[in-house]
Each structure stands twice: as structure tokens, then as C-alpha cells.
PDB file of C-alpha atoms in Angstrom:
ATOM      1  CA  MET A 532      82.925 119.677  82.730  1.00  0.00           C
ATOM      2  CA  ARG A 533      82.693 123.813  81.703  1.00  0.00           C
ATOM      3  CA  PRO A 534      84.763 125.945  81.309  1.00  0.00           C
ATOM      4  CA  LYS A 535      86.469 128.477  84.007  1.00  0.00           C
ATOM      5  CA  GLN A 536      85.862 125.612  86.715  1.00  0.00           C
ATOM      6  CA  VAL A 537      88.964 123.622  88.705  1.00  0.00           C
ATOM      7  CA  PHE A 538      88.045 120.571  90.792  1.00  0.00           C
ATOM      8  CA  VAL A 539      89.966 120.605  94.329  1.00  0.00           C
ATOM      9  CA  ALA A 540      90.241 117.296  96.356  1.00  0.00           C
ATOM     10  CA  ASN A 541      91.990 116.150  99.239  1.00  0.00           C
ATOM     11  CA  HIS A 542      95.260 114.867  99.243  1.00  0.00           C
ATOM     12  CA  THR A 543      96.531 111.455 100.457  1.00  0.00           C
ATOM     13  CA  SER A 544      99.045 109.630  97.825  1.00  0.00           C
ATOM     14  CA  MET A 545     100.390 110.792  94.448  1.00  0.00           C
ATOM     15  CA  ILE A 546      97.725 107.914  93.126  1.00  0.00           C
ATOM     16  CA  ASP A 547      94.769 110.159  94.026  1.00  0.00           C
ATOM     17  CA  PHE A 548      95.384 111.598  90.368  1.00  0.00           C
ATOM     18  CA  ILE A 549      95.290 108.349  88.643  1.00  0.00           C
ATOM     19  CA  VAL A 550      92.280 107.418  90.464  1.00  0.00           C
ATOM     20  CA  LEU A 551      90.382 110.776  89.652  1.00  0.00           C
ATOM     21  CA  GLU A 552      91.953 110.569  85.871  1.00  0.00           C
ATOM     22  CA  GLN A 553      89.523 107.197  85.601  1.00  0.00           C
ATOM     23  CA  MET A 554      86.467 109.928  85.225  1.00  0.00           C
ATOM     24  CA  THR A 555      88.442 112.363  82.580  1.00  0.00           C
ATOM     25  CA  ALA A 556      91.754 113.595  81.459  1.00  0.00           C
ATOM     26  CA  PHE A 557      92.724 116.388  84.622  1.00  0.00           C
ATOM     27  CA  ALA A 558      95.550 118.691  84.202  1.00  0.00           C
ATOM     28  CA  LEU A 559      97.558 118.831  87.808  1.00  0.00           C
ATOM     29  CA  ILE A 560      99.528 121.337  89.290  1.00  0.00           C
ATOM     30  CA  MET A 561     102.373 119.539  90.971  1.00  0.00           C
ATOM     31  CA  GLN A 562     105.791 120.415  92.507  1.00  0.00           C
ATOM     32  CA  LYS A 563     109.096 119.630  90.583  1.00  0.00           C
ATOM     33  CA  HIS A 564     109.881 116.158  91.697  1.00  0.00           C
ATOM     34  CA  PRO A 565     113.647 114.491  91.128  1.00  0.00           C
ATOM     35  CA  GLY A 566     114.293 111.000  89.735  1.00  0.00           C
ATOM     36  CA  TRP A 567     112.013 108.513  87.566  1.00  0.00           C
ATOM     37  CA  VAL A 568     108.988 110.818  89.144  1.00  0.00           C
ATOM     38  CA  GLY A 569     110.315 113.851  87.417  1.00  0.00           C
ATOM     39  CA  LEU A 570     111.057 111.804  84.469  1.00  0.00           C
ATOM     40  CA  VAL A 571     107.076 110.941  84.230  1.00  0.00           C
ATOM     41  CA  GLN A 572     106.168 114.852  85.168  1.00  0.00           C
ATOM     42  CA  ARG A 573     108.358 115.855  82.111  1.00  0.00           C
ATOM     43  CA  ILE A 574     107.233 112.843  79.371  1.00  0.00           C
ATOM     44  CA  ILE A 575     103.253 112.120  80.604  1.00  0.00           C
ATOM     45  CA  LEU A 576     102.009 114.733  82.742  1.00  0.00           C
ATOM     46  CA  GLU A 577     102.689 117.292  80.378  1.00  0.00           C
ATOM     47  CA  SER A 578     100.670 115.720  77.764  1.00  0.00           C
ATOM     48  CA  VAL A 579      97.968 116.626  79.646  1.00  0.00           C
ATOM     49  CA  GLY A 580      99.063 120.365  80.730  1.00  0.00           C
ATOM     50  CA  GLY A 581     100.843 120.016  83.896  1.00  0.00           C
ATOM     51  CA  ILE A 582     101.984 122.761  85.551  1.00  0.00           C
ATOM     52  CA  TRP A 583     105.078 122.522  88.072  1.00  0.00           C
ATOM     53  CA  PHE A 584     106.513 124.687  90.802  1.00  0.00           C
ATOM     54  CA  ASN A 585     109.637 124.673  92.944  1.00  0.00           C
ATOM     55  CA  ARG A 586     108.711 125.747  96.804  1.00  0.00           C
ATOM     56  CA  SER A 587     111.407 127.598  97.419  1.00  0.00           C
ATOM     57  CA  GLU A 588     111.354 129.797  94.529  1.00  0.00           C
ATOM     58  CA  ALA A 589     109.011 133.013  95.751  1.00  0.00           C
ATOM     59  CA  LYS A 590     109.495 134.045  92.004  1.00  0.00           C
ATOM     60  CA  ASP A 591     108.359 130.849  90.913  1.00  0.00           C
ATOM     61  CA  ARG A 592     104.847 131.269  93.265  1.00  0.00           C
ATOM     62  CA  GLU A 593     103.977 134.596  90.923  1.00  0.00           C
ATOM     63  CA  ALA A 594     104.693 132.760  87.665  1.00  0.00           C
ATOM     64  CA  VAL A 595     102.676 129.845  89.042  1.00  0.00           C
ATOM     65  CA  ALA A 596      99.649 132.035  89.676  1.00  0.00           C
ATOM     66  CA  LYS A 597      99.608 133.419  86.563  1.00  0.00           C
ATOM     67  CA  LYS A 598     100.043 129.920  84.748  1.00  0.00           C
ATOM     68  CA  LEU A 599      96.847 128.864  86.657  1.00  0.00           C
ATOM     69  CA  LYS A 600      94.732 132.069  85.540  1.00  0.00           C
ATOM     70  CA  ASP A 601      95.899 131.451  81.890  1.00  0.00           C
ATOM     71  CA  HIS A 602      94.899 127.661  81.940  1.00  0.00           C
ATOM     72  CA  ILE A 603      91.761 128.690  83.246  1.00  0.00           C
ATOM     73  CA  GLU A 604      90.727 131.266  80.830  1.00  0.00           C
ATOM     74  CA  GLY A 605      92.511 129.372  78.001  1.00  0.00           C
ATOM     75  CA  THR A 606      90.054 127.011  75.797  1.00  0.00           C
ATOM     76  CA  GLY A 607      90.552 123.240  75.304  1.00  0.00           C
ATOM     77  CA  ASN A 608      92.442 123.255  78.232  1.00  0.00           C
ATOM     78  CA  ASN A 609      91.937 119.501  80.298  1.00  0.00           C
ATOM     79  CA  SER A 610      90.232 120.852  83.567  1.00  0.00           C
ATOM     80  CA  LEU A 611      92.409 121.604  86.435  1.00  0.00           C
ATOM     81  CA  LEU A 612      93.179 119.683  89.621  1.00  0.00           C
ATOM     82  CA  ILE A 613      94.414 121.117  92.842  1.00  0.00           C
ATOM     83  CA  PHE A 614      95.139 119.692  95.888  1.00  0.00           C
ATOM     84  CA  PRO A 615      95.101 122.531  98.264  1.00  0.00           C
ATOM     85  CA  GLU A 616      96.451 121.198 101.125  1.00  0.00           C
ATOM     86  CA  GLY A 617      99.830 120.842  99.511  1.00  0.00           C
ATOM     87  CA  THR A 618     101.068 117.508 101.087  1.00  0.00           C
ATOM     88  CA  CYS A 619      99.604 114.018 101.504  1.00  0.00           C
ATOM     89  CA  VAL A 620      97.558 113.742 104.729  1.00  0.00           C
ATOM     90  CA  ASN A 621      96.872 109.975 106.034  1.00  0.00           C
ATOM     91  CA  ASN A 622      93.612 110.248 105.162  1.00  0.00           C
ATOM     92  CA  ASN A 623      92.085 110.296 108.942  1.00  0.00           C
ATOM     93  CA  TYR A 624      92.303 114.162 108.607  1.00  0.00           C
ATOM     94  CA  THR A 625      92.035 117.185 106.426  1.00  0.00           C
ATOM     95  CA  VAL A 626      94.558 120.002 106.966  1.00  0.00           C
ATOM     96  CA  MET A 627      94.398 123.679 105.963  1.00  0.00           C
ATOM     97  CA  PHE A 628      93.770 124.488 102.617  1.00  0.00           C
ATOM     98  CA  LYS A 629      96.000 126.728 100.707  1.00  0.00           C
ATOM     99  CA  LYS A 630      93.998 129.503  98.928  1.00  0.00           C
ATOM    100  CA  GLY A 631      95.249 129.738  95.694  1.00  0.00           C
ATOM    101  CA  ALA A 632      92.984 127.422  93.884  1.00  0.00           C
ATOM    102  CA  PHE A 633      89.832 129.998  95.745  1.00  0.00           C
ATOM    103  CA  GLU A 634      91.126 133.267  94.645  1.00  0.00           C
ATOM    104  CA  LEU A 635      90.990 132.618  90.953  1.00  0.00           C
ATOM    105  CA  GLY A 636      87.582 133.522  90.339  1.00  0.00           C
ATOM    106  CA  CYS A 637      85.811 130.570  88.936  1.00  0.00           C
ATOM    107  CA  THR A 638      83.952 127.690  90.168  1.00  0.00           C
ATOM    108  CA  VAL A 639      85.590 125.210  92.206  1.00  0.00           C
ATOM    109  CA  CYS A 640      84.029 121.488  92.052  1.00  0.00           C
ATOM    110  CA  PRO A 641      85.078 119.812  95.328  1.00  0.00           C
ATOM    111  CA  VAL A 642      85.989 116.164  95.690  1.00  0.00           C
ATOM    112  CA  ALA A 643      86.373 113.778  98.536  1.00  0.00           C
ATOM    113  CA  ILE A 644      88.383 111.118  97.983  1.00  0.00           C
ATOM    114  CA  LYS A 645      88.421 107.867 101.231  1.00  0.00           C
ATOM    115  CA  TYR A 646      90.843 104.959 100.468  1.00  0.00           C
ATOM    116  CA  ASN A 647      89.275 101.832 102.569  1.00  0.00           C
ATOM    117  CA  LYS A 648      92.349 100.045 104.408  1.00  0.00           C
ATOM    118  CA  ILE A 649      90.640  96.735 104.329  1.00  0.00           C
ATOM    119  CA  PHE A 650      93.952  95.763 101.614  1.00  0.00           C
ATOM    120  CA  VAL A 651      96.429  98.480 101.796  1.00  0.00           C
ATOM    121  CA  ASP A 652      97.048 102.169 103.733  1.00  0.00           C
ATOM    122  CA  ALA A 653      97.367 104.375 100.641  1.00  0.00           C
ATOM    123  CA  PHE A 654      98.838 106.905 102.644  1.00  0.00           C
ATOM    124  CA  TRP A 655     102.030 107.887 101.079  1.00  0.00           C
ATOM    125  CA  ASN A 656     104.784 109.168 104.423  1.00  0.00           C
ATOM    126  CA  SER A 657     107.621 110.664 102.205  1.00  0.00           C
ATOM    127  CA  ARG A 658     109.572 111.445 105.274  1.00  0.00           C
ATOM    128  CA  LYS A 659     109.257 107.628 105.792  1.00  0.00           C
ATOM    129  CA  GLN A 660     109.032 105.690 102.355  1.00  0.00           C
ATOM    130  CA  SER A 661     110.388 106.489  99.128  1.00  0.00           C
ATOM    131  CA  PHE A 662     107.532 106.714  96.388  1.00  0.00           C
ATOM    132  CA  THR A 663     109.402 103.649  94.879  1.00  0.00           C
ATOM    133  CA  LYS A 664     108.859 101.529  97.639  1.00  0.00           C
ATOM    134  CA  HIS A 665     105.210 103.159  98.328  1.00  0.00           C
ATOM    135  CA  LEU A 666     104.088 102.486  95.258  1.00  0.00           C
ATOM    136  CA  LEU A 667     105.492  98.579  94.771  1.00  0.00           C
ATOM    137  CA  GLN A 668     103.451  97.994  98.420  1.00  0.00           C
ATOM    138  CA  LEU A 669     100.384  99.417  96.276  1.00  0.00           C
ATOM    139  CA  MET A 670     100.842  97.473  93.577  1.00  0.00           C
ATOM    140  CA  THR A 671     101.669  93.946  95.262  1.00  0.00           C
ATOM    141  CA  SER A 672      98.576  94.276  98.000  1.00  0.00           C
ATOM    142  CA  TRP A 673      95.347  92.745  97.029  1.00  0.00           C
ATOM    143  CA  ALA A 674      93.743  95.681  96.050  1.00  0.00           C
ATOM    144  CA  VAL A 675      93.369  99.356  96.434  1.00  0.00           C
ATOM    145  CA  VAL A 676      90.107 100.134  97.531  1.00  0.00           C
ATOM    146  CA  CYS A 677      88.859 103.711  97.195  1.00  0.00           C
ATOM    147  CA  ASN A 678      85.493 105.891  97.313  1.00  0.00           C
ATOM    148  CA  VAL A 679      85.307 109.392  95.714  1.00  0.00           C
ATOM    149  CA  TRP A 680      82.780 111.551  95.685  1.00  0.00           C
ATOM    150  CA  TYR A 681      82.119 114.659  93.207  1.00  0.00           C
ATOM    151  CA  LEU A 682      80.477 117.149  95.222  1.00  0.00           C
ATOM    152  CA  GLU A 683      78.039 120.534  94.072  1.00  0.00           C
ATOM    153  CA  PRO A 684      79.994 123.407  92.719  1.00  0.00           C
ATOM    154  CA  GLN A 685      80.712 126.307  94.943  1.00  0.00           C
ATOM    155  CA  THR A 686      81.723 129.602  93.722  1.00  0.00           C
ATOM    156  CA  ILE A 687      82.637 132.597  96.181  1.00  0.00           C
ATOM    157  CA  ARG A 688      79.880 134.164  97.707  1.00  0.00           C
ATOM    158  CA  PRO A 689      79.723 138.153  98.101  1.00  0.00           C
ATOM    159  CA  GLY A 690      81.853 139.353 100.798  1.00  0.00           C
ATOM    160  CA  GLU A 691      83.632 136.050 101.690  1.00  0.00           C
ATOM    161  CA  THR A 692      87.006 136.352 101.287  1.00  0.00           C
ATOM    162  CA  PRO A 693      89.517 133.191  99.803  1.00  0.00           C
ATOM    163  CA  ILE A 694      90.379 131.747 103.075  1.00  0.00           C
ATOM    164  CA  GLU A 695      86.566 131.386 104.098  1.00  0.00           C
ATOM    165  CA  PHE A 696      85.589 130.182 100.615  1.00  0.00           C
ATOM    166  CA  ALA A 697      88.565 127.501 101.272  1.00  0.00           C
ATOM    167  CA  GLU A 698      87.183 126.636 104.557  1.00  0.00           C
ATOM    168  CA  ARG A 699      83.433 126.204 103.750  1.00  0.00           C
ATOM    169  CA  VAL A 700      85.049 123.845 100.777  1.00  0.00           C
ATOM    170  CA  ARG A 701      87.426 121.913 103.096  1.00  0.00           C
ATOM    171  CA  ASP A 702      84.237 121.593 105.177  1.00  0.00           C
ATOM    172  CA  ALA A 703      82.373 119.566 102.579  1.00  0.00           C
ATOM    173  CA  ILE A 704      85.066 117.536 101.641  1.00  0.00           C
ATOM    174  CA  SER A 705      85.590 116.107 105.211  1.00  0.00           C
ATOM    175  CA  LYS A 706      81.662 116.152 106.223  1.00  0.00           C
ATOM    176  CA  ARG A 707      81.362 113.438 102.971  1.00  0.00           C
ATOM    177  CA  ALA A 708      84.814 111.844 103.367  1.00  0.00           C
ATOM    178  CA  GLY A 709      84.289 111.334 106.932  1.00  0.00           C
ATOM    179  CA  LEU A 710      87.473 112.929 107.875  1.00  0.00           C
ATOM    180  CA  LYS A 711      88.208 115.508 110.783  1.00  0.00           C
ATOM    181  CA  LYS A 712      89.198 118.619 110.427  1.00  0.00           C
ATOM    182  CA  VAL A 713      92.462 119.832 111.973  1.00  0.00           C
ATOM    183  CA  PRO A 714      93.708 123.546 112.305  1.00  0.00           C
ATOM    184  CA  TRP A 715      96.858 123.177 110.914  1.00  0.00           C
ATOM    185  CA  ASP A 716      99.091 123.528 107.987  1.00  0.00           C
ATOM    186  CA  GLY A 717     100.307 119.824 106.229  1.00  0.00           C
ATOM    187  CA  TYR A 718     103.851 121.014 106.603  1.00  0.00           C
ATOM    188  CA  LEU A 719     103.522 120.892 110.414  1.00  0.00           C
ATOM    189  CA  LYS A 720     104.633 117.065 109.794  1.00  0.00           C
ATOM    190  CA  TYR A 721     108.211 118.026 108.588  1.00  0.00           C
ATOM    191  CA  SER A 722     109.006 119.488 112.169  1.00  0.00           C
ATOM    192  CA  ARG A 723     109.131 118.730 115.622  1.00  0.00           C
ATOM    193  CA  PRO A 724     106.779 120.001 118.293  1.00  0.00           C
ATOM    194  CA  SER A 725     108.839 121.770 121.104  1.00  0.00           C
ATOM    195  CA  PRO A 726     109.439 120.308 124.106  1.00  0.00           C
ATOM    196  CA  LYS A 727     107.004 122.519 125.960  1.00  0.00           C
ATOM    197  CA  GLN A 728     104.341 121.842 123.936  1.00  0.00           C
ATOM    198  CA  MET A 729     104.578 118.404 123.886  1.00  0.00           C
ATOM    199  CA  GLU A 730     104.750 119.205 127.940  1.00  0.00           C
ATOM    200  CA  GLU A 731     101.139 120.810 127.565  1.00  0.00           C
ATOM    201  CA  LYS A 732      99.890 118.129 125.759  1.00  0.00           C
TER     202      LYS A 732
END
């Protein structure tokens, strides 16, 4: 653990944070949630230095970018954990990483997470299942089996763009966890393909 670094990981479930928190106290950047998840955010995750945002507010993005930089520059802050996919993915693939974590001018520490589905599938499909049901499913399963690899820290190379840097880190995470890289944004899961696209496929 060193100053001016962020940890980035692929994202399968909201329990990813709990799994990684076993090593050290991470500060988390996370979308604001309603209900009891929001309550956990405000009461528990605030204590480790969480940064919250609203996806729908463009002004929020600028404020969050500033908070991220301030957090990294600050002394005594917990290391920042970012899930650059921006959404939960089914742990078979990695989708495009958002570039925000890769343009902060700091060291990026990649973390690869791979769940073993032998007892339960840890993927949270928020379109089909509430987080309460998802959590109950995990807690009532025999075990949640997960492998975590902390990879070599990376810095942006001369002449490399933040997007290229993000892709290089995604390559390393995908390779280590045995995940297939796909060239689309994770929010594609919230929209249906057109009949023409389906016909072509």
C-alpha cells in the first residue's frame, strides 16, 4: 500500500467489495442507491471514505472527478477501489473499462476476481433480482468460492492515452481471471438489440 495509487477490479457483484475488504480497508466509489443499500452506504461505507455519485447528473461527474483527485492526493486516506466496468458483469466476460480511473495520474493496481460457480453464482443481475434476494441467495448457499489475484502495479506509458491504458489493464485482468474481453459498454445489458441486429447475428 503506497500513496497515489488506485486499485481497479472487474465487477461481478456488490459483494466484490466485501471480498476485497478482507485485505485492507478500501475507500469505494459507488453510485448512490436507495433503500437499505443506501443506508449501508451512508452509515458504514462513509467511515472508510466512500465517494458517491448520481449517474443521471452531468454536474456530478465533474465533482466526482475532483473528489477522486483530492482523495488520491490526500494523506492518510484509505486506498481507492474502483470498478471501471461501471456495472456488474456475469464473471465470464469483461466489458469496456471507463477511462476515469486511468487519467488520475497515479499508479493503477489491477485486481482480478473470479468466482467459482460450484455452490452459487455470485453474479448479481439487477434487472432480474433485487439486491436483498441476491444477498439471501448467497448467504443461504453452502459457500461462496472466489479467487483474487493482485497483479503488478501499472503506470501510463509515454504517448499512451487513458483509453489505451485502460485496455492494457483490462487485458491483464481478463487474462489472469480467464475472462473473455468483449468490445462493448456494460450498459448494453439495459437495452435490447434491434431486430435487424438480431437477424444479422
